[in-house]
N, CA, C and O atoms as a DFTB+ gen file, in Angstrom:
264 C
 N C O
     1  1       0.859      -1.619      -0.009
     2  2      -0.239       0.243       0.103
     3  2       1.507       1.335      -0.226
     4  3       1.830       1.958      -1.237
     5  1       2.064       1.204       0.751
     6  2       2.650       2.082       0.734
     7  2       3.176       2.468      -1.109
     8  3       3.386       3.680      -1.163
     9  1       3.371       1.931      -2.235
    10  2       3.713       2.464      -3.191
    11  2       2.259       2.944      -4.283
    12  3       2.371       3.291      -5.459
    13  1       0.780       2.824      -3.396
    14  2      -0.091       3.513      -3.871
    15  2       0.230       4.770      -4.163
    16  3       1.396       4.716      -3.772
    17  1       0.135       5.590      -4.452
    18  2      -0.334       7.037      -4.508
    19  2      -1.600       7.824      -4.661
    20  3      -1.367       9.027      -4.777
    21  1      -2.339       7.640      -4.681
    22  2      -3.855       7.881      -4.268
    23  2      -4.204       7.375      -2.939
    24  3      -3.387       6.759      -2.254
    25  1      -5.673       7.677      -2.476
    26  2      -6.030       6.938      -1.243
    27  2      -7.219       6.447      -1.541
    28  3      -7.711       5.801      -0.616
    29  1      -7.856       6.522      -2.499
    30  2      -9.283       5.904      -3.631
    31  2      -7.794       4.525      -4.022
    32  3      -8.270       3.397      -3.897
    33  1      -6.430       4.491      -4.380
    34  2      -6.238       3.918      -4.835
    35  2      -5.751       2.574      -3.897
    36  3      -5.706       1.383      -4.204
    37  1      -5.529       3.025      -3.077
    38  2      -4.850       2.301      -1.825
    39  2      -6.017       1.655      -1.311
    40  3      -5.769       0.453      -1.223
    41  1      -7.003       1.876      -0.990
    42  2      -8.820       1.627      -0.802
    43  2      -9.459       0.443      -1.939
    44  3     -10.191      -0.462      -1.536
    45  1      -9.149       0.559      -3.123
    46  2      -9.279      -0.556      -4.053
    47  2      -7.903      -2.032      -4.060
    48  3      -8.054      -3.221      -4.341
    49  1      -6.793      -1.357      -3.676
    50  2      -5.376      -2.340      -3.716
    51  2      -6.335      -3.100      -2.132
    52  3      -6.532      -4.314      -2.086
    53  1      -6.718      -2.349      -1.218
    54  2      -7.187      -3.022      -0.263
    55  2      -8.579      -4.487      -0.143
    56  3      -8.707      -5.490       0.559
    57  1      -9.368      -3.844      -1.248
    58  2     -10.467      -4.592      -1.210
    59  2     -10.119      -5.862      -2.412
    60  3     -10.841      -6.826      -2.663
    61  1      -8.934      -5.557      -2.975
    62  2      -8.398      -6.972      -3.698
    63  2      -7.547      -7.704      -2.577
    64  3      -7.721      -8.922      -2.630
    65  1      -6.665      -7.294      -1.564
    66  2      -5.744      -7.982      -0.038
    67  2      -7.221      -8.646      -0.020
    68  3      -7.218      -9.856      -0.247
    69  1      -8.618      -7.984       0.237
    70  2      -9.473      -8.733       1.103
    71  2     -10.346     -10.298       0.452
    72  3     -11.154     -10.831       1.213
    73  1     -10.165     -10.760      -0.587
    74  2     -10.121     -11.614      -1.412
    75  2      -8.820     -13.120      -0.627
    76  3      -8.841     -14.348      -0.722
    77  1      -8.313     -12.593      -0.246
    78  2      -7.268     -13.323       0.162
    79  2      -7.038     -13.260       1.859
    80  3      -7.355     -14.323       2.392
    81  1      -6.842     -12.841       2.236
    82  2      -6.805     -12.749       4.027
    83  2      -7.852     -11.362       4.745
    84  3      -8.417     -10.445       4.149
    85  1      -7.816     -11.624       5.956
    86  2      -8.465     -10.472       6.777
    87  2      -7.537      -9.509       6.849
    88  3      -6.668      -9.310       6.000
    89  1      -7.787      -8.562       8.402
    90  2      -6.847      -7.604       9.281
    91  2      -7.414      -7.891      10.372
    92  3      -8.425      -8.335      10.916
    93  1      -6.448      -7.497      10.491
    94  2      -6.893      -7.352      13.125
    95  2      -7.204      -5.801      13.034
    96  3      -7.412      -5.216      11.972
    97  1      -7.209      -5.211      14.290
    98  2      -7.915      -4.201      14.231
    99  2      -6.654      -3.685      14.717
   100  3      -6.824      -2.486      14.498
   101  1      -5.388      -3.796      15.282
   102  2      -3.744      -3.555      15.074
   103  2      -3.720      -2.540      13.713
   104  3      -3.487      -1.340      13.570
   105  1      -4.137      -3.807      12.650
   106  2      -3.198      -3.499      11.258
   107  2      -4.435      -2.757      11.039
   108  3      -4.036      -1.626      10.759
   109  1      -5.562      -2.750      11.011
   110  2      -6.486      -1.641      10.273
   111  2      -5.584      -0.344      11.045
   112  3      -5.252       0.628      10.367
   113  1      -5.319      -0.408      12.142
   114  2      -5.137       1.089      13.005
   115  2      -3.581       1.728      11.838
   116  3      -3.410       2.701      11.104
   117  1      -2.858       0.684      12.195
   118  2      -1.457       0.908      11.267
   119  2      -2.051       1.223      10.227
   120  3      -2.589       2.280      10.557
   121  1      -2.324       1.031       9.192
   122  2      -2.447       1.135       8.317
   123  2      -3.605       2.421       7.735
   124  3      -3.871       2.878       6.624
   125  1      -4.074       2.681       9.099
   126  2      -5.437       4.099       8.602
   127  2      -4.421       5.383       8.799
   128  3      -4.822       6.532       8.613
   129  1      -2.885       5.038       9.248
   130  2      -2.298       6.161       9.028
   131  2      -1.537       6.580       7.786
   132  3      -0.667       7.449       7.715
   133  1      -2.016       5.810       6.820
   134  2      -1.224       5.824       5.829
   135  2      -2.454       6.918       4.296
   136  3      -2.251       7.286       3.139
   137  1      -3.646       7.009       5.303
   138  2      -4.483       8.189       4.425
   139  2      -4.091       9.363       5.143
   140  3      -3.777       9.560       6.317
   141  1      -4.256      10.564       3.470
   142  2      -4.499      11.810       4.272
   143  2      -5.329      13.075       4.804
   144  3      -5.025      14.190       5.226
   145  1      -6.540      12.364       4.579
   146  2      -7.818      12.912       4.780
   147  2      -8.678      12.459       5.552
   148  3      -8.866      11.244       5.508
   149  1      -9.510      13.319       6.548
   150  2     -10.657      12.278       7.340
   151  2     -11.448      11.438       6.243
   152  3     -11.765      10.348       6.718
   153  1     -11.838      11.589       5.013
   154  2     -13.097      11.537       4.521
   155  2     -12.443      10.076       3.842
   156  3     -13.059       9.014       3.749
   157  1     -10.742      10.382       3.310
   158  2     -10.717       8.735       3.134
   159  2     -10.204       8.048       3.879
   160  3      -9.788       7.133       3.168
   161  1      -9.718       7.682       5.631
   162  2      -9.976       7.643       6.669
   163  2     -10.983       6.836       6.083
   164  3     -10.865       5.821       5.396
   165  1     -12.439       7.717       6.632
   166  2     -13.547       6.857       6.608
   167  2     -13.967       5.585       5.504
   168  3     -14.360       4.443       5.740
   169  1     -13.700       6.315       4.164
   170  2     -13.312       5.585       3.848
   171  2     -13.470       3.641       3.287
   172  3     -14.143       2.834       2.646
   173  1     -11.916       3.885       4.388
   174  2     -10.987       2.806       4.448
   175  2     -11.431       2.142       5.468
   176  3     -11.411       0.913       5.530
   177  1     -12.045       3.203       6.708
   178  2     -12.826       2.148       7.743
   179  2     -14.148       1.578       7.351
   180  3     -14.696       0.941       8.250
   181  1     -14.594       1.634       6.559
   182  2     -16.024       1.704       6.021
   183  2     -15.674      -0.142       5.208
   184  3     -16.138      -1.277       5.317
   185  1     -14.777       0.443       4.561
   186  2     -14.825      -0.600       3.277
   187  2     -13.942      -2.087       4.348
   188  3     -14.171      -3.275       4.123
   189  1     -13.159      -1.678       5.239
   190  2     -12.392      -2.901       6.023
   191  2     -12.946      -3.472       6.911
   192  3     -12.532      -4.586       7.230
   193  1     -13.920      -2.961       7.506
   194  2     -14.678      -3.546       8.699
   195  2     -14.964      -4.658       8.940
   196  3     -14.595      -5.338       9.898
   197  1     -16.134      -5.130       7.480
   198  2     -16.443      -6.653       6.980
   199  2     -15.829      -7.226       7.098
   200  3     -16.298      -8.293       7.495
   201  1     -14.082      -7.232       6.905
   202  2     -13.265      -8.108       6.886
   203  2     -11.938      -8.170       7.911
   204  3     -10.835      -8.525       7.496
   205  1     -12.173      -7.802       9.227
   206  2     -11.135      -7.089       9.753
   207  2     -11.763      -8.476      11.728
   208  3     -12.835      -8.629      12.315
   209  1     -10.577      -8.964      11.903
   210  2     -11.395     -10.705      12.163
   211  2     -11.536     -10.384      14.070
   212  3     -11.841     -11.152      14.982
   213  1     -11.125      -8.788      14.072
   214  2     -11.461      -9.140      15.664
   215  2     -12.342      -7.688      16.269
   216  3     -12.165      -6.928      17.221
   217  1     -13.536      -7.798      14.966
   218  2     -14.100      -6.131      14.636
   219  2     -14.826      -6.212      16.058
   220  3     -15.720      -5.369      15.993
   221  1     -14.855      -6.670      16.991
   222  2     -15.801      -6.239      18.627
   223  2     -14.502      -5.336      18.989
   224  3     -14.891      -4.302      19.533
   225  1     -13.191      -5.375      18.879
   226  2     -12.257      -3.951      19.169
   227  2     -12.338      -2.626      18.896
   228  3     -11.832      -1.633      19.418
   229  1     -13.419      -2.878      17.542
   230  2     -13.771      -1.598      16.296
   231  2     -14.121      -0.156      16.738
   232  3     -13.638       0.863      16.244
   233  1     -15.112      -0.221      17.831
   234  2     -15.410       0.838      18.432
   235  2     -13.868       1.473      19.174
   236  3     -13.355       2.504      18.740
   237  1     -13.396       0.855      20.076
   238  2     -12.430       1.583      20.253
   239  2     -10.979       1.214      19.931
   240  3     -10.040       0.908      20.666
   241  1     -11.056       1.301      18.995
   242  2     -10.063       0.620      17.965
   243  2      -8.671       1.746      18.104
   244  3      -7.707       1.018      17.871
   245  1      -8.177       3.071      18.356
   246  2      -7.238       3.963      19.359
   247  2      -6.693       3.504      19.520
   248  3      -5.624       3.261      18.958
   249  1      -7.362       2.972      20.781
   250  2      -7.177       2.629      22.321
   251  2      -6.382       0.859      22.100
   252  3      -5.451       0.409      22.768
   253  1      -6.892       0.382      21.322
   254  2      -6.875      -1.242      21.538
   255  2      -4.972      -1.426      20.959
   256  3      -4.664      -0.974      19.857
   257  1      -4.113      -1.976      21.673
   258  2      -2.858      -2.022      21.423
   259  2      -2.547      -3.459      20.945
   260  3      -1.372      -3.578      20.599
   261  1      -3.495      -4.888      20.804
   262  2      -3.039      -6.122      20.932
   263  2      -2.367      -6.106      19.809
   264  3      -1.726      -7.097      19.459
């Protein structure tokens, strides 16, 4: 995802990866730092939520250290 330039392209790449694997809240949190605007972060979180393995931590993802 670091090689991809635009936020929308990052989300498109992630959607392709969803077919192969899921993400943890810790990974979602780390990857959300790659997005430059609040709007693109929201799009990212909206797209990744169904593919998050421990989504019960999602409401408190900023505080989750796991």
